[in-house]
Coordinates of C-alpha atoms in Angstrom, one line a residue:
X191 CA 15.5 -1.5 19.8
X192 CA 12.4 -3.0 21.3
X193 CA 11.3 -6.4 19.8
X194 CA 8.1 -8.2 20.7
X195 CA 9.0 -11.6 19.3
X196 CA 11.7 -13.3 21.4
X197 CA 15.0 -13.4 19.4
X198 CA 15.9 -16.8 20.7
X199 CA 12.7 -18.2 19.3
X200 CA 13.3 -16.5 16.0
X201 CA 16.8 -17.9 15.7
X202 CA 15.6 -21.4 16.7
X203 CA 12.9 -21.2 14.1
X204 CA 15.4 -20.1 11.4
X205 CA 17.8 -22.9 12.4
X206 CA 15.2 -25.4 11.4
X207 CA 15.2 -24.1 7.8
X208 CA 18.7 -22.6 7.3
X209 CA 20.6 -25.5 5.8
X210 CA 17.9 -26.2 3.2
X211 CA 17.5 -22.5 2.4
X212 CA 21.3 -22.1 1.9
X213 CA 21.3 -25.1 -0.4
X214 CA 18.4 -23.7 -2.4
X215 CA 20.0 -20.3 -2.7
X216 CA 23.2 -21.8 -4.0
X217 CA 21.4 -23.8 -6.6
X218 CA 19.4 -20.8 -7.7
X219 CA 22.6 -18.7 -7.9
X220 CA 24.2 -21.3 -10.2
X221 CA 21.1 -21.2 -12.4
X222 CA 21.1 -17.4 -12.6
X223 CA 24.8 -17.3 -13.2
X224 CA 24.2 -19.3 -16.4
X225 CA 21.9 -16.4 -17.5
X226 CA 24.5 -13.8 -16.7
X227 CA 22.8 -12.7 -13.5
X228 CA 24.7 -12.2 -10.2
X229 CA 22.4 -13.5 -7.4
X230 CA 24.3 -11.4 -4.8
X231 CA 23.3 -8.2 -6.7
X232 CA 19.6 -9.3 -6.7
X233 CA 19.9 -10.2 -3.0
X234 CA 21.0 -6.7 -2.1
X235 CA 18.1 -5.2 -3.9
X236 CA 15.7 -7.6 -2.1
X237 CA 17.2 -6.5 1.2
X238 CA 16.7 -2.8 0.3
X239 CA 13.1 -3.2 -0.8
X240 CA 10.5 -1.8 1.6
X241 CA 6.7 -1.3 1.6
X242 CA 4.6 0.6 4.1
X243 CA 1.9 -1.2 6.1
X244 CA -1.5 0.5 6.8
X245 CA -2.2 1.2 10.4
X246 CA -5.9 0.2 9.9
X247 CA -4.9 -3.0 8.2
X248 CA -3.8 -4.6 11.5
X249 CA -7.3 -4.4 12.7
X250 CA -10.1 -6.8 11.5
X251 CA -12.0 -5.4 8.6
X252 CA -15.5 -6.1 7.5
X253 CA -18.1 -5.6 4.8
X254 CA -21.1 -3.3 4.5
X255 CA -23.2 -6.1 6.0
X256 CA -21.2 -7.1 9.1
X257 CA -17.9 -7.0 10.9
X258 CA -16.7 -9.7 13.2
X259 CA -14.1 -8.6 15.8
X260 CA -10.8 -10.4 15.6
X261 CA -9.1 -12.1 18.5
X262 CA -6.7 -9.6 20.2
X263 CA -7.1 -6.9 17.6
X264 CA -5.6 -3.5 18.4
X265 CA -7.9 -0.9 20.0
X266 CA -5.7 2.2 19.5
X267 CA -2.8 3.5 17.5
X268 CA -0.2 2.4 20.0
X269 CA -1.4 -1.2 19.9
X270 CA -1.5 -0.9 16.1
X271 CA 2.2 0.0 16.2
X272 CA 2.9 -3.0 18.4
X273 CA 1.5 -5.2 15.7
X274 CA 3.2 -3.3 12.9
X275 CA 6.5 -3.8 14.7
X276 CA 6.0 -7.6 14.7
X277 CA 5.4 -7.5 11.0
X278 CA 8.6 -5.6 10.5
X279 CA 10.6 -7.8 12.9
X280 CA 9.7 -10.9 11.0
X281 CA 9.5 -9.7 7.4
X282 CA 12.2 -7.0 7.5
X283 CA 10.5 -5.2 4.6
X284 CA 7.9 -3.0 6.3
X285 CA 9.7 -0.3 8.4
X286 CA 7.1 2.4 7.6
X287 CA 3.5 2.8 8.7
X288 CA 0.8 4.8 7.0
X289 CA -1.7 6.5 9.3
X290 CA -5.3 7.3 8.8
X291 CA -6.7 10.4 10.4
X292 CA -8.8 10.8 12.5
X293 CA -8.7 7.1 13.3
X294 CA -5.1 7.3 14.4
X295 CA -5.0 10.9 15.7
X296 CA -2.7 11.0 18.7
X297 CA -3.1 13.4 21.6
X298 CA 0.7 13.9 21.6
X299 CA 2.4 13.6 18.2
X300 CA 5.9 13.5 19.8
X301 CA 4.9 10.6 22.1
X302 CA 3.6 8.7 19.1
X303 CA 6.7 9.3 17.0
X304 CA 8.9 8.2 19.9
X305 CA 6.8 5.1 20.4
X306 CA 7.3 4.2 16.8
X307 CA 11.0 4.9 16.8
X308 CA 11.6 2.4 19.7
X309 CA 10.5 -0.3 17.2
X310 CA 12.6 1.2 14.3
X311 CA 9.4 2.3 12.6
X312 CA 8.7 5.6 10.8
X313 CA 5.6 7.1 9.2
X314 CA 4.8 7.0 5.5
X315 CA 2.1 8.9 3.7
X316 CA -0.7 10.3 5.8
X317 CA -4.3 9.5 4.8
X318 CA -7.1 12.0 5.4
X319 CA -10.8 10.9 5.9
X320 CA -13.7 12.9 4.6
X321 CA -15.7 9.9 3.4
X322 CA -17.4 9.4 6.8
X323 CA -18.7 11.7 9.5
X324 CA -16.7 11.9 12.7
X325 CA -17.9 12.5 16.3
X326 CA -18.5 16.2 16.9
X327 CA -18.2 17.1 13.2
X328 CA -20.2 20.2 12.4
X329 CA -21.5 19.4 8.9
X330 CA -22.2 16.0 7.2
X331 CA -20.4 14.5 4.2
X332 CA -23.4 12.4 3.2
X333 CA -23.6 14.3 -0.1
X334 CA -19.9 14.9 -0.6
X335 CA -16.9 16.6 1.0
X336 CA -14.3 18.3 -1.2
X337 CA -16.9 18.4 -4.0
X338 CA -20.0 19.3 -2.0
X339 CA -22.3 21.9 -3.4
X340 CA -21.9 23.8 -0.1
X341 CA -18.8 26.0 0.1
X342 CA -18.9 25.7 3.9
X343 CA -18.7 21.9 3.8
X344 CA -15.9 22.0 1.2
X345 CA -14.0 24.3 3.5
X346 CA -14.5 21.9 6.4
X347 CA -13.0 19.1 4.3
X348 CA -10.1 21.3 3.2
X349 CA -9.4 22.2 6.8
X350 CA -9.3 18.6 7.8
X351 CA -6.8 17.8 5.1
X352 CA -4.6 20.7 6.1
X353 CA -4.8 19.5 9.7
X354 CA -3.6 16.1 8.6
X355 CA -0.6 17.7 6.8
X356 CA 0.3 19.6 10.0
X357 CA 0.1 16.5 12.1
X358 CA 2.2 14.6 9.5
X359 CA 4.9 17.2 9.7
X360 CA 5.3 16.5 13.4
X361 CA 5.4 12.8 12.8
X362 CA 8.0 13.0 10.0
X363 CA 5.8 12.0 7.1
X364 CA 6.4 13.4 3.6
X365 CA 3.1 12.9 1.8
X366 CA -0.7 13.2 2.0
X367 CA -3.0 10.7 0.3
X368 CA -6.4 12.0 -0.5
X369 CA -9.3 9.7 -1.4
X370 CA -12.9 10.8 -1.4
X371 CA -16.1 8.8 -1.8
X372 CA -17.8 11.7 -3.4
X373 CA -20.2 10.9 -6.2
X374 CA -23.9 10.1 -6.9
X375 CA -26.3 7.2 -6.9
X376 CA -28.8 8.5 -9.4
X377 CA -28.7 10.1 -12.8
X378 CA -29.1 13.9 -12.5
X379 CA -28.2 13.9 -8.8
X380 CA -24.9 15.6 -9.4
X381 CA -23.6 18.1 -11.9
X382 CA -20.5 16.4 -13.3
X383 CA -18.6 19.5 -14.4
X384 CA -19.3 21.5 -11.2
X385 CA -18.4 18.6 -8.9
X386 CA -15.0 18.1 -10.6
X387 CA -14.3 21.8 -10.6
X388 CA -15.1 21.9 -6.8
X389 CA -12.7 19.0 -6.3
X390 CA -9.8 20.7 -8.2
X391 CA -10.4 24.0 -6.4
X392 CA -10.4 22.2 -3.0
X393 CA -7.3 20.2 -3.8
X394 CA -5.4 23.3 -4.8
X395 CA -6.1 24.9 -1.4
X396 CA -4.8 21.8 0.4
X397 CA -1.8 21.6 -2.0
X398 CA -0.9 25.2 -1.1
X399 CA -0.5 24.1 2.5
X400 CA 2.1 21.4 1.8
X401 CA 5.7 21.8 3.0
X402 CA 8.1 22.1 0.1
X403 CA 9.4 18.6 0.5
X404 CA 6.0 16.9 0.5
X405 CA 3.9 15.3 -2.2
X406 CA 0.2 15.0 -2.5
X407 CA -1.2 11.7 -3.9
X408 CA -4.7 11.6 -5.4
X409 CA -6.4 8.2 -5.2
X410 CA -9.1 7.2 -7.6
X411 CA -11.8 4.5 -7.3
X412 CA -14.2 3.4 -10.0
X413 CA -17.2 3.0 -7.6
X414 CA -18.3 2.7 -4.0
X415 CA -19.8 4.2 -2.0
X416 CA -21.2 6.1 -5.0
X417 CA -22.7 3.6 -7.5
X418 CA -23.8 5.8 -10.4
X419 CA -20.9 8.2 -10.7
X420 CA -17.7 8.8 -8.8
X421 CA -16.0 12.2 -9.0
X422 CA -12.4 10.7 -9.2
X423 CA -13.4 7.5 -10.8
X424 CA -10.3 6.6 -12.9
X425 CA -6.7 7.4 -13.6
X426 CA -7.7 10.0 -16.2
X427 CA -9.6 12.1 -13.7
X428 CA -6.8 11.7 -11.2
X429 CA -4.2 12.7 -13.8
X430 CA -6.2 15.8 -14.9
X431 CA -6.7 16.9 -11.3
X432 CA -3.0 16.3 -10.4
X433 CA -1.9 18.2 -13.6
X434 CA -4.1 21.1 -12.8
X435 CA -2.9 21.3 -9.2
X436 CA 0.9 21.3 -9.2
X437 CA 4.2 19.5 -9.9
X438 CA 4.2 17.6 -6.5
X439 CA 0.6 16.6 -6.9
X440 CA 0.6 13.0 -8.2
X441 CA -1.7 10.1 -9.0
X442 CA -1.9 7.1 -6.7
X443 CA -2.8 3.7 -8.2
X444 CA -4.8 1.3 -6.0
X445 CA -4.7 -2.1 -7.7
X446 CA -8.3 -2.9 -6.7
X447 CA -9.9 0.4 -7.9
X448 CA -10.3 -0.5 -11.6
X449 CA -13.0 -2.0 -13.8
X450 CA -12.5 -5.8 -14.5
X451 CA -9.8 -6.6 -17.1
X452 CA -8.4 -3.0 -17.1
X453 CA -4.7 -3.0 -18.1
X454 CA -3.3 -1.6 -14.9
X455 CA 0.3 -2.1 -16.0
X456 CA -0.3 0.2 -19.0
X457 CA -1.8 2.8 -16.7
X458 CA 1.4 2.7 -14.7
X459 CA 3.4 3.3 -17.8
X460 CA 1.2 6.2 -18.9
X461 CA 1.3 8.0 -15.6
X462 CA 5.0 7.6 -15.3
X463 CA 5.6 8.8 -18.8
X464 CA 4.1 12.1 -18.0
X465 CA 5.6 12.4 -14.5
X466 CA 2.4 11.8 -12.5
X467 CA 2.9 8.3 -11.0
X468 CA 3.3 8.9 -7.3
X469 CA 2.6 5.7 -5.6
X470 CA 0.6 2.5 -5.0
X471 CA -1.8 0.8 -2.7
X472 CA -1.1 -2.9 -3.2
X473 CA -3.9 -5.4 -2.8
X474 CA -5.9 -7.8 -5.1
X475 CA -9.4 -8.1 -6.5
X476 CA -11.7 -10.8 -7.9
X477 CA -15.2 -9.3 -8.4
X478 CA -16.2 -5.9 -7.1
X479 CA -14.0 -6.2 -4.0
X480 CA -10.7 -4.3 -3.8
X481 CA -9.0 -5.3 -0.6
X482 CA -7.8 -8.9 -0.9
X483 CA -4.3 -10.0 0.0
X484 CA -1.7 -8.9 -2.5
X485 CA -0.8 -11.6 -5.0
X486 CA -3.6 -13.9 -3.8
X487 CA -5.6 -13.6 -7.0
X488 CA -3.5 -12.3 -9.9
X489 CA 0.2 -12.5 -9.1
X490 CA 1.1 -12.3 -12.8
X491 CA -0.5 -8.9 -13.0
X492 CA 1.5 -7.8 -10.0
X493 CA 4.7 -9.0 -11.8
X494 CA 3.7 -7.1 -14.9
X495 CA 3.2 -3.9 -12.9
X496 CA 6.7 -4.3 -11.4
X497 CA 8.1 -5.0 -14.9
X498 CA 7.0 -1.5 -15.9
X499 CA 8.3 0.0 -12.7
X500 CA 11.7 -1.7 -13.2
X501 CA 11.8 -0.4 -16.7
X502 CA 11.1 3.1 -15.5
X503 CA 13.8 2.9 -12.8
X504 CA 16.3 1.7 -15.5
X505 CA 15.7 5.0 -17.2
X506 CA 15.6 7.1 -14.1
X507 CA 17.4 5.6 -11.0
X508 CA 16.1 8.4 -8.8
X509 CA 12.5 7.4 -9.3
X510 CA 11.0 6.3 -6.0
X511 CA 7.2 6.0 -5.7
X512 CA 5.4 5.4 -2.4
X513 CA 4.6 1.7 -1.9
X514 CA 1.9 0.8 0.6
X515 CA -0.3 -2.2 1.3
X516 CA -4.1 -1.4 1.6
X517 CA -6.1 -4.4 2.5
X518 CA -9.1 -5.6 4.6
X519 CA -8.6 -8.8 6.5
X520 CA -11.9 -10.3 7.4
X521 CA -11.2 -14.0 7.9
X522 CA -7.4 -14.1 8.4
X523 CA -5.0 -12.9 11.1
X524 CA -4.1 -9.4 9.8
X525 CA -0.5 -9.8 10.8
X526 CA -0.1 -13.0 8.8
X527 CA -1.9 -11.5 5.8
X528 CA 0.3 -8.4 5.8
X529 CA 3.5 -10.4 6.1
X530 CA 2.3 -12.6 3.3
X531 CA 1.4 -9.6 1.1
X532 CA 4.7 -7.8 1.7
X533 CA 6.6 -10.9 0.6
X534 CA 4.4 -11.2 -2.5
X535 CA 5.0 -7.6 -3.5
X536 CA 8.7 -8.1 -2.8
X537 CA 8.6 -11.3 -4.9
X538 CA 7.1 -9.5 -7.9
X539 CA 9.8 -6.8 -7.6
X540 CA 12.6 -9.4 -7.5
X541 CA 11.3 -11.3 -10.5
X542 CA 11.1 -8.1 -12.5
X543 CA 14.8 -7.6 -12.0
X544 CA 15.4 -10.9 -13.8
X545 CA 13.9 -9.9 -17.1
X546 CA 16.4 -9.7 -19.9
X547 CA 15.6 -6.1 -20.9
X548 CA 18.0 -5.9 -23.9
X549 CA 16.5 -9.1 -25.3
X550 CA 12.9 -7.9 -24.6
X551 CA 13.7 -4.6 -26.4
X552 CA 15.0 -6.5 -29.4
X553 CA 11.8 -8.7 -29.5
X554 CA 9.6 -5.6 -29.3
X555 CA 11.5 -3.8 -32.0
X556 CA 11.3 -6.9 -34.2
X557 CA 7.6 -7.3 -33.6
X558 CA 8.1 -10.8 -32.2
X559 CA 5.2 -11.2 -29.7
X560 CA 6.0 -14.9 -28.9
X561 CA 9.5 -14.3 -27.8
X562 CA 8.6 -11.0 -26.1
X563 CA 6.1 -12.6 -23.8
X564 CA 8.3 -15.6 -23.4
X565 CA 11.1 -13.4 -22.0
X566 CA 8.6 -12.1 -19.4
X567 CA 7.3 -15.6 -18.5
X568 CA 10.9 -16.9 -18.1
X569 CA 11.5 -14.4 -15.3
X570 CA 8.0 -14.8 -13.8
X571 CA 8.1 -18.6 -13.7
X572 CA 11.4 -18.7 -11.8
X573 CA 11.1 -19.5 -8.1
X574 CA 12.9 -16.7 -6.2
X575 CA 11.8 -17.8 -2.7
X576 CA 15.4 -18.6 -1.7
X577 CA 16.4 -15.0 -2.4
X578 CA 13.5 -13.7 -0.2
X579 CA 14.4 -16.1 2.6
X580 CA 18.1 -15.3 2.6
X581 CA 17.2 -11.6 2.5
X582 CA 15.2 -12.0 5.7
X583 CA 17.8 -14.2 7.3
X584 CA 20.6 -11.7 6.7
X585 CA 18.6 -8.7 7.9
X586 CA 17.5 -10.4 11.2
X587 CA 14.0 -11.5 10.1
X588 CA 12.4 -14.9 9.9
X589 CA 13.0 -17.3 7.1
X590 CA 9.4 -18.4 7.4
X591 CA 7.6 -15.4 9.0
X592 CA 4.1 -16.9 9.4
X593 CA 5.4 -20.1 11.0
X594 CA 7.6 -18.1 13.4
X595 CA 4.8 -15.8 14.2
X596 CA 2.5 -18.7 15.1
X597 CA 5.2 -20.4 17.2
X598 CA 5.5 -17.2 19.2
X599 CA 1.9 -17.3 20.3
X600 CA 1.8 -13.5 20.0
X601 CA -1.9 -13.3 19.1
X602 CA -2.9 -15.4 22.1
X603 CA -0.7 -13.3 24.3
X604 CA -2.1 -9.9 23.2
X605 CA -5.6 -11.2 23.3
X606 CA -5.4 -11.4 27.1
X607 CA -4.8 -7.7 27.2
X608 CA -7.1 -6.8 24.3
X609 CA -10.5 -8.4 24.9
X610 CA -12.7 -8.5 21.8
X611 CA -15.2 -5.6 21.8
X612 CA -17.3 -4.7 18.7
X613 CA -17.7 -1.2 20.1
X614 CA -14.1 -0.5 20.7
X615 CA -11.8 -1.1 17.7
X616 CA -9.0 0.7 16.1
X617 CA -9.5 -0.8 12.7
X618 CA -11.8 1.9 11.3
X619 CA -14.0 1.2 8.4
X620 CA -12.4 -0.5 5.4

């Protein structure tokens, strides 16, 4: 398997930390043992945990005001896969890549699939794009796509989604994620009922094209680019559309696509309860943004979401939603941010496994709020870094991915072959 970070360098970097990490892991194991938890069992689940990285996420993002090209950023899908392979090599938690079409549309799908396989990568959910006009596109999406008043424009958007599914089949993907920016900026601009009906009718046509082993994930967003109304603005609209469409049409929860202070963990529970929780886009949010690094703002919320997911899996071990990072990196090295974020999501997952569920249930049934929340905080406050470090060490990754990455000088090396060009970037629009 091809590896872009020198293995000798990786092993030398690990040797610097290995003695201390083993000691920390042993101490944590003794502490967990007193609570009746076998650290080896937790370690195996940490090693099995994976999350997909977004192809567009390895490029430099931007805002509606400006975009500043990053040093050595990838200019095409093959260079994106190079960067994704580095993330996987060092983190050992990101073996899947989620593509955005037409940003990542290859001339030869087989060539792209083979290129990914040399790195041990495969393709996660495919993402369609009808929220912007593409070169050579016949009709504009300025006033909507799947919900447009024009049947011809809706059919154009439907055809694009079907094309993405057909491409995904050739690449080995098993899901299509649909997000539209359709909505309105002024009262009266759009007929609420008609636009939602158009959306459902359009989605049904796309759904009918899915292979039998595929899922469709409907992503909602409260606002932007439409600022007065958004057609699929919350989990309720996503759920209704998914329910109307079919069994394998599910809701996707992006952590940044909610109004401030919304209880996202409860949304997770509700969608799962009725069989419509299909997957996640992990990121973080502070104000009106939705693409900050996962765990950088509200790591406790991330933990509470995984607390619900672990509870769901305890009742149905076969439940396996799609996990993907969806972030915009404007001021950091995207590779570093994605490694950091993957570890933060993995950390939240591991902490959720440490919750004493039988005790929590007893506290809930006894209406004891103090002890119920205390049982969650006990797991959340525990430092599980040694588990993550040992998991990476045993699977061939880096104990400290960011430090190892910086020591490799990978960014400086690729920058020589990828000169910064604001007119030639593979990052797309975030």
